[in-house]
Short mmCIF file of C-alpha atoms and ligand atoms in Angstrom, two decimals:
data_model
loop_
_atom_site.label_atom_id
_atom_site.label_comp_id
_atom_site.label_asym_id
_atom_site.label_seq_id
_atom_site.Cartn_x
_atom_site.Cartn_y
_atom_site.Cartn_z
CA UNK T 852 100.07 54.07 79.11
CA UNK T 853 99.27 55.78 83.02
CA UNK T 854 102.49 57.31 83.73
CA UNK T 855 101.33 58.93 86.97
CA UNK T 856 101.81 56.78 90.24
CA UNK T 857 98.74 55.43 91.59
CA UNK T 858 99.13 57.87 95.01
CA UNK T 859 99.80 60.82 94.10
CA UNK T 860 96.65 61.19 91.49
CA UNK T 861 93.91 63.91 93.27
CA UNK T 862 90.91 62.79 90.32
CA UNK T 863 91.36 62.03 87.18
CA UNK T 864 89.81 64.16 84.12
CA UNK T 865 88.11 63.14 81.46
CA UNK T 866 91.06 62.85 79.64
CA UNK T 867 92.64 61.40 82.49
CA UNK T 868 95.30 63.17 82.72
CA UNK T 869 95.75 64.36 87.34
CA UNK T 870 95.31 67.69 87.72
CA UNK T 871 98.17 70.60 89.01
CA UNK T 872 96.16 71.98 91.59
CA UNK T 873 96.26 67.70 93.46
CA UNK T 874 99.88 68.07 93.94
CA UNK T 875 101.62 69.27 96.54
CA UNK T 876 105.26 69.79 96.05
CA UNK T 877 106.39 67.29 97.31
CA UNK T 878 103.92 65.10 95.11
CA UNK T 879 105.01 66.36 92.30
CA UNK T 880 108.20 66.55 92.63
CA UNK T 881 107.93 62.93 93.76
CA UNK T 882 106.21 62.77 90.35
CA UNK T 883 108.97 64.15 88.37
CA UNK T 884 111.55 62.49 89.01
CA UNK T 885 109.76 59.17 88.93
CA UNK T 886 109.85 60.08 86.02
CA UNK T 887 113.40 60.57 85.00
CA UNK T 888 112.84 64.61 84.85
CA UNK T 889 114.37 67.63 86.71
CA UNK T 890 112.59 67.29 90.19
CA UNK T 891 113.88 71.97 90.11
CA UNK T 892 110.64 71.59 88.00
CA UNK T 893 108.70 71.24 90.30
CA UNK T 894 109.76 74.56 92.22
CA UNK T 895 109.54 77.00 88.37
CA UNK T 896 106.00 75.06 88.56
CA UNK T 897 104.85 75.97 91.78
CA UNK T 898 107.12 79.13 91.40
CA UNK T 899 104.82 80.00 87.73
CA UNK T 900 101.66 78.53 88.34
CA UNK T 901 100.56 79.58 92.48
CA UNK T 902 102.95 82.81 92.62
CA UNK T 903 102.35 84.44 89.14
CA UNK T 904 99.61 82.74 88.47
CA UNK T 905 100.83 82.38 84.40
CA UNK T 906 98.45 80.55 82.27
CA UNK T 907 100.06 77.78 80.05
CA UNK T 908 103.71 76.36 81.11
CA UNK T 909 106.65 78.79 81.74
CA UNK T 910 109.48 78.85 79.73
CA UNK T 911 112.47 78.33 81.41
CA UNK T 912 111.35 74.90 82.04
CA UNK T 913 112.88 72.01 80.27
CA UNK T 914 111.11 70.91 76.80
CA UNK T 915 110.64 67.12 77.27
CA UNK T 916 108.99 68.34 81.04
CA UNK T 917 106.95 70.13 78.90
CA UNK T 918 106.11 67.08 77.08
CA UNK T 919 105.95 65.36 80.05
CA UNK T 920 102.92 68.05 81.31
CA UNK T 921 101.33 67.96 78.35
CA UNK T 922 100.76 64.69 77.49
CA UNK T 923 99.62 63.54 81.88
CA UNK T 924 98.60 67.33 83.51
CA UNK T 925 95.92 68.51 83.52
CA UNK T 926 95.56 72.31 84.22
CA UNK T 927 92.11 72.76 83.64
CA UNK T 928 90.26 75.38 87.00
CA UNK T 929 86.74 75.79 87.60
CA UNK T 930 84.89 77.73 86.36
CA UNK T 931 83.15 80.77 87.16
CA UNK T 932 80.07 81.04 86.99
CA UNK T 933 78.42 84.11 88.67
CA UNK T 934 79.97 86.68 91.31
CA UNK T 935 77.88 88.74 93.25
CA UNK T 936 78.77 91.78 95.05
CA UNK T 937 77.55 93.91 98.55
CA UNK T 938 78.35 97.05 97.92
CA UNK T 939 80.41 99.28 100.62
CA UNK T 940 82.85 100.73 99.34
CA UNK T 941 84.49 100.02 95.75
CA UNK T 942 87.47 98.42 97.68
CA UNK T 943 85.66 97.63 100.57
CA UNK T 944 83.17 94.86 99.43
CA UNK T 945 82.75 91.30 100.08
CA UNK T 946 81.95 88.72 97.21
CA UNK T 947 80.68 86.04 96.26
CA UNK T 948 81.14 83.39 93.71
CA UNK T 949 80.01 81.09 92.35
CA UNK T 950 82.72 78.39 91.02
CA UNK T 951 81.09 75.50 89.19
CA UNK T 952 83.72 71.81 88.33
CA UNK T 953 83.52 69.29 85.68
CA UNK T 954 80.39 67.01 86.73
CA UNK T 955 78.34 70.65 86.79
CA UNK T 956 78.23 70.80 90.65
CA UNK T 957 78.83 73.98 92.58
CA UNK T 958 80.22 75.65 95.42
CA UNK T 959 80.07 78.98 96.35
CA UNK T 960 83.01 80.75 97.56
CA UNK T 961 83.24 84.68 99.84
CA UNK T 962 85.98 86.59 99.26
CA UNK T 963 85.77 88.92 102.93
CA UNK T 964 87.52 92.78 102.75
CA UNK T 965 89.86 93.72 106.08
CA UNK T 966 91.68 96.47 106.60
CA UNK T 967 92.79 96.61 103.20
CA UNK T 968 93.89 92.59 103.07
CA UNK T 969 91.95 90.04 102.26
CA UNK T 970 90.28 86.57 103.21
CA UNK T 971 88.57 83.62 101.06
CA UNK T 972 86.16 81.43 103.27
CA UNK T 973 86.64 78.13 101.25
CA UNK T 974 84.07 75.13 100.15
CA UNK T 975 84.87 71.53 101.62
CA UNK T 976 82.18 69.55 100.20
CA UNK T 977 78.38 69.75 97.98
CA UNK T 978 76.26 70.42 100.55
CA UNK T 979 76.95 68.91 103.91
CA UNK T 980 76.70 66.31 105.66
CA UNK T 981 76.50 68.11 109.38
CA UNK T 982 72.55 69.00 109.47
CA UNK T 983 73.09 71.45 111.91
CA UNK T 984 69.61 73.24 112.29
CA UNK T 985 71.01 76.34 112.12
CA UNK T 986 72.99 76.49 108.36
CA UNK T 987 70.98 77.06 105.73
CA UNK T 988 73.70 74.46 104.20
CA UNK T 989 72.78 71.86 106.03
CA UNK T 990 69.16 71.74 104.44
CA UNK T 991 71.11 70.68 101.09
CA UNK T 992 72.46 67.59 102.89
CA UNK T 993 75.55 65.86 101.13
CA UNK T 994 75.96 66.26 97.18
CA UNK T 995 79.57 64.96 97.69
CA UNK T 996 83.23 65.12 98.82
CA UNK T 997 85.70 68.94 96.84
CA UNK T 998 89.33 66.87 95.60
CA UNK T 999 91.75 69.35 97.15
CA UNK T 1000 92.68 70.73 93.37
CA UNK T 1001 88.49 71.17 93.28
CA UNK T 1002 90.08 73.32 96.98
CA UNK T 1003 92.71 75.00 95.48
CA UNK T 1004 91.11 75.11 92.21
CA UNK T 1005 88.29 77.59 93.83
CA UNK T 1006 91.15 79.95 95.62
CA UNK T 1007 93.08 80.57 91.55
CA UNK T 1008 90.15 80.76 89.58
CA UNK T 1009 89.16 83.52 92.43
CA UNK T 1010 92.11 85.29 92.25
CA UNK T 1011 93.08 84.57 87.80
CA UNK T 1012 89.16 85.96 87.24
CA UNK T 1013 89.61 88.61 90.03
CA UNK T 1014 93.61 89.82 88.31
CA UNK T 1015 91.44 89.12 84.59
CA UNK T 1016 88.74 92.79 86.35
CA UNK T 1017 92.14 94.46 86.96
CA UNK T 1018 92.29 94.18 90.96
CA UNK T 1019 95.17 93.52 92.00
CA UNK T 1020 95.37 92.55 95.08
CA UNK T 1021 96.68 89.78 98.10
CA UNK T 1022 94.44 86.55 99.07
CA UNK T 1023 96.33 86.59 102.45
CA UNK T 1024 94.12 84.37 104.85
CA UNK T 1025 92.23 81.41 104.10
CA UNK T 1026 89.33 81.08 105.49
CA UNK T 1027 87.41 76.75 106.04
CA UNK T 1028 83.83 77.92 106.94
CA UNK T 1029 81.48 78.13 103.18
CA UNK T 1030 80.23 74.72 102.30
CA UNK T 1031 80.70 71.56 104.20
CA UNK T 1032 81.94 69.86 107.12
CA UNK T 1033 85.99 70.76 106.36
CA UNK T 1034 87.13 67.52 108.97
CA UNK T 1035 85.33 64.67 107.48
CA UNK T 1036 87.21 65.03 104.25
CA UNK T 1037 90.22 65.43 106.17
CA UNK T 1038 92.40 64.27 103.70
CA UNK T 1039 91.41 67.02 99.96
CA UNK T 1040 91.61 69.72 102.71
CA UNK T 1041 95.42 68.65 104.89
CA UNK T 1042 96.32 68.94 100.75
CA UNK T 1043 95.16 70.67 99.99
CA UNK T 1044 96.55 72.95 103.29
CA UNK T 1045 100.26 72.01 102.44
CA UNK T 1046 99.51 73.00 98.09
CA UNK T 1047 98.61 77.13 100.19
CA UNK T 1048 100.90 76.31 102.81
CA UNK T 1049 104.14 76.26 100.56
CA UNK T 1050 106.56 78.37 100.62
CA UNK T 1051 107.37 77.68 96.85
CA UNK T 1052 103.51 78.83 95.24
CA UNK T 1053 101.10 81.18 97.29
CA UNK T 1054 103.58 80.84 101.13
CA UNK T 1055 100.13 81.46 102.50
CA UNK T 1056 101.19 81.50 106.59
CA UNK T 1057 100.82 78.37 108.99
CA UNK T 1058 98.34 81.16 111.69
CA UNK T 1059 96.42 82.63 108.28
CA UNK T 1060 94.96 79.64 107.73
CA UNK T 1061 91.23 78.16 109.94
CA UNK T 1062 89.56 75.50 109.98
CA UNK T 1063 86.32 75.10 111.07
CA UNK T 1064 84.38 72.06 112.30
CA UNK T 1065 81.40 70.82 114.15
CA UNK T 1066 82.72 68.93 116.52
CA UNK T 1067 83.89 65.21 114.65
CA UNK T 1068 85.96 63.65 116.06
CA UNK T 1069 86.77 60.39 114.43
CA UNK T 1070 88.34 63.97 111.78
CA UNK T 1071 90.55 66.10 115.42
CA UNK T 1072 91.55 62.50 115.43
CA UNK T 1073 93.07 62.16 112.63
CA UNK T 1074 93.80 66.03 112.13
CA UNK T 1075 95.53 65.33 116.07
CA UNK T 1076 98.15 61.92 114.61
CA UNK T 1077 98.98 64.55 111.22
CA UNK T 1078 101.05 67.12 111.01
CA UNK T 1079 99.21 69.34 109.66
CA UNK T 1080 99.35 72.64 111.23
CA UNK T 1081 97.14 75.85 110.70
CA UNK T 1082 94.35 77.02 112.81
CA UNK T 1083 92.00 75.70 113.92
CA UNK T 1084 87.90 77.13 115.37
CA UNK T 1085 85.13 74.62 116.95
CA UNK T 1086 81.83 76.10 116.73
CA UNK T 1087 80.73 74.85 120.49
CA UNK T 1088 77.78 77.68 120.03
CA UNK T 1089 76.17 76.05 123.19
CA UNK T 1090 77.27 74.85 126.80
CA UNK T 1091 74.00 73.21 127.63
CA UNK T 1092 74.02 69.57 125.77
CA UNK T 1093 70.64 69.27 124.90
CA UNK T 1094 70.31 72.43 123.46
CA UNK T 1095 73.97 71.56 121.67
CA UNK T 1096 71.94 68.54 120.40
CA UNK T 1097 69.49 70.37 118.99
CA UNK T 1098 71.65 73.11 117.03
CA UNK T 1099 74.60 70.48 116.15
CA UNK T 1100 73.23 67.05 116.21
CA UNK T 1101 76.36 65.58 115.53
CA UNK T 1102 76.65 66.48 119.50
CA UNK T 1103 74.31 63.60 120.30
CA UNK T 1104 77.19 60.76 118.64
CA UNK T 1105 80.00 63.55 119.98
CA UNK T 1106 79.66 65.78 122.93
CA UNK T 1107 80.87 68.51 123.61
CA UNK T 1108 82.94 66.75 126.75
CA UNK T 1109 84.84 64.30 124.44
CA UNK T 1110 86.08 67.03 122.39
CA UNK T 1111 86.85 69.83 125.08
CA UNK T 1112 88.67 66.95 126.33
CA UNK T 1113 91.14 66.21 122.91
CA UNK T 1114 91.10 70.19 123.30
CA UNK T 1115 93.82 69.73 125.92
CA UNK T 1116 96.31 68.23 123.68
CA UNK T 1117 96.04 70.07 120.69
CA UNK T 1118 99.61 71.16 120.65
CA UNK T 1119 99.54 75.76 119.88
CA UNK T 1120 102.57 76.95 119.34
CA UNK T 1121 103.85 80.25 120.94
CA UNK T 1122 100.95 82.98 120.37
CA UNK T 1123 98.85 80.33 119.07
CA UNK T 1124 95.14 80.01 120.37
CA UNK T 1125 91.67 78.04 119.12
CA UNK T 1126 89.24 79.52 118.24
CA UNK T 1127 85.99 78.57 119.69
CA UNK T 1128 82.69 80.70 117.70
CA UNK T 1129 79.52 81.09 119.58
CA UNK T 1130 76.54 82.16 117.60
CA UNK T 1131 74.06 83.95 119.50
CA UNK T 1132 70.38 83.13 118.92
CA UNK T 1133 67.90 85.01 119.93
CA UNK T 1134 66.00 83.76 123.75
CA UNK T 1135 68.00 80.43 123.14
CA UNK T 1136 71.72 80.14 124.23
CA UNK T 1137 71.62 85.00 124.58
CA UNK T 1138 71.86 85.11 127.99
CA UNK T 1139 74.19 86.68 130.24
CA UNK T 1140 74.14 83.24 132.15
CA UNK T 1141 74.83 81.98 129.56
CA UNK T 1142 77.61 84.42 128.69
CA UNK T 1143 79.21 83.07 131.81
CA UNK T 1144 78.93 79.19 131.49
CA UNK T 1145 80.94 79.83 127.68
CA UNK T 1146 84.23 81.65 129.71
CA UNK T 1147 83.82 79.16 132.12
CA UNK T 1148 84.40 76.11 130.20
CA UNK T 1149 87.20 78.26 127.88
CA UNK T 1150 89.15 79.10 131.08
CA UNK T 1151 91.61 76.22 130.41
CA UNK T 1152 92.59 77.33 126.80
CA UNK T 1153 94.46 78.90 125.16
CA UNK T 1154 91.36 79.45 123.56
CA UNK T 1155 90.04 83.23 121.49
CA UNK T 1156 86.37 83.39 121.45
CA UNK T 1157 84.97 83.99 117.91
CA UNK T 1158 81.03 85.72 118.61
CA UNK T 1159 78.70 85.13 114.97
CA UNK T 1160 75.20 86.55 115.17
CA UNK T 1161 72.96 83.99 114.08
CA UNK T 1162 72.77 85.04 110.06
CA UNK T 1163 68.31 84.44 108.65
CA UNK T 1164 68.26 82.29 105.66
CA UNK T 1165 64.63 81.51 104.18
CA UNK T 1166 62.28 79.16 105.40
CA UNK T 1167 64.99 79.80 109.13
CA UNK T 1168 63.15 79.06 112.18
CA UNK T 1169 65.25 81.23 114.80
CA UNK T 1170 66.43 85.92 114.90
CA UNK T 1171 69.25 87.30 116.59
CA UNK T 1172 69.01 88.46 119.56
CA UNK T 1173 68.64 92.41 120.03
CA UNK T 1174 71.62 95.00 120.03
CA UNK T 1175 71.78 95.57 123.27
CA UNK T 1176 72.02 91.39 124.05
CA UNK T 1177 74.62 91.30 122.17
CA UNK T 1178 76.03 93.72 123.76
CA UNK T 1179 75.54 92.51 127.40
CA UNK T 1180 76.46 88.83 125.64
CA UNK T 1181 80.03 90.41 125.30
CA UNK T 1182 79.68 93.04 128.39
CA UNK T 1183 79.94 89.15 131.06
CA UNK T 1184 82.78 88.00 128.57
CA UNK T 1185 85.12 91.15 128.76
CA UNK T 1186 84.75 90.48 132.78
CA UNK T 1187 87.49 87.10 131.78
CA UNK T 1188 90.71 86.74 130.41
CA UNK T 1189 89.83 85.41 127.36
CA UNK T 1190 89.32 87.37 124.21
CA UNK T 1191 85.69 87.56 122.63
CA UNK T 1192 85.72 89.12 119.29
CA UNK T 1193 82.14 90.23 117.76
CA UNK T 1194 82.00 89.00 113.74
CA UNK T 1195 81.14 92.65 111.60
CA UNK T 1196 78.73 90.39 109.73
CA UNK T 1197 79.50 91.01 105.63
CA UNK T 1198 77.37 89.52 103.06
CA UNK T 1199 73.88 89.21 105.19
CA UNK T 1200 71.87 91.26 101.94
CA UNK T 1201 74.00 88.35 100.08
CA UNK T 1202 73.34 85.65 101.71
CA UNK T 1203 76.95 85.77 102.14
CA UNK T 1204 77.74 85.72 105.76
CA UNK T 1205 78.49 82.33 107.52
CA UNK T 1206 76.28 79.18 107.35
CA UNK T 1207 74.19 81.01 104.08
CA UNK T 1208 75.27 79.37 101.25
CA UNK T 1209 74.39 77.47 98.95
CA UNK T 1210 74.70 75.48 96.22
CA UNK T 1211 71.16 75.89 94.61
CA UNK T 1212 72.20 79.47 93.87
N1 SAH H 602 80.86 72.68 108.92
C1 SAH H 602 82.57 73.64 109.67
C2 SAH H 602 82.51 75.09 109.01
C3 SAH H 602 81.11 75.82 107.66
S1 SAH H 602 80.30 76.92 109.21
C4 SAH H 602 81.78 74.58 111.31
O1 SAH H 602 80.91 73.63 110.96
O2 SAH H 602 81.58 75.34 111.75
C5 SAH H 602 80.85 77.86 109.64
C6 SAH H 602 80.58 78.75 110.89
O3 SAH H 602 79.93 79.41 110.13
C7 SAH H 602 80.06 77.54 111.71
O4 SAH H 602 81.17 78.40 113.08
C8 SAH H 602 79.04 78.01 111.59
O5 SAH H 602 78.23 77.33 112.70
C9 SAH H 602 77.68 79.21 110.92
N2 SAH H 602 77.28 78.94 110.56
C10 SAH H 602 76.20 78.33 110.23
N3 SAH H 602 74.85 78.56 110.50
C11 SAH H 602 75.24 79.93 110.13
C12 SAH H 602 73.57 81.36 110.72
N4 SAH H 602 73.18 79.97 109.41
N5 SAH H 602 74.48 82.39 110.80
C13 SAH H 602 76.12 82.61 111.71
N6 SAH H 602 76.52 81.86 111.43
C14 SAH H 602 77.00 80.14 111.16
#
């Protein structure tokens, strides 16, 4: 007998159970209510699994609820197959994890230390369909979407792995900048975010989660119509249509002008910004004039610019600009009011930097 309502189910594992990690707090409460169980169990479970990160079932749960969970809910997490570290110093190393799911598909996620805190870079798909010309993941094509439990599982498996190693750190920031186009898998990403945000669980602040998109307009429209409230980052990379077409083929279907038009309507609370990522590629988009065009284009947005010097990967044809070129680009931007930051590349030597993630490792 299948006890669980269809709409609450994320992915059913081979044992025909529903994964716990695909259930939002509201889903879980509803599920318990529907089975005449005390809905307060949702709070106990979220606290146990996400806040305390304990294994097994919480002791202070009614026997009937435990029985229901044992019979219907799976607590199986993806496996950490491999980790690789870039040693900077003991407290400060970027770490890449290869995570494997039930069907043996894998993704990579990357843990980045910054000022005593940790950011986890999550993947949303196995591979990616966008085929951006500067991105390693794009060379693989799309294998499949990740389910919400697989997205949440990346975080929990990483946490458990680190805690087993004796590390007592807090992952305070999440960025969807690993493999995949998160807005091409909007529903799963949205559900995963609602689990990350839940005050009864991980309780990660909405301003601490960023979703980065290449400009997938249908996904942006879905987001706009939804209640999802986390940060948006747009991979802009060039203000010039034919260069952006070359870099992000998606631009041909959904040109930057249309995206920027939609972003005029983007709801932003006080002190909230849209991040515009700008990849710097030697002799392609790194002239001072490009910096002026970028700043002018964004002058009417509540924007932050994030400059990312190109990270090479096996077989890539582009190059990273020289330091002086990057500095002069930044200098031009500093003449304008939009703040611009240079993303210090971390993890290049283990191919853990932006755009270097693969499922072929
Ligand atoms: N699909 C999403 C998120 C994944 S990529 C997006 O396009 O935004 C996350 C960020 O890494 C994007 O800004 C992307 O443009 C950048 N990136 C991809 N490949 C890169 C590379 N080789 N060097 C530097 N940044 C890269």
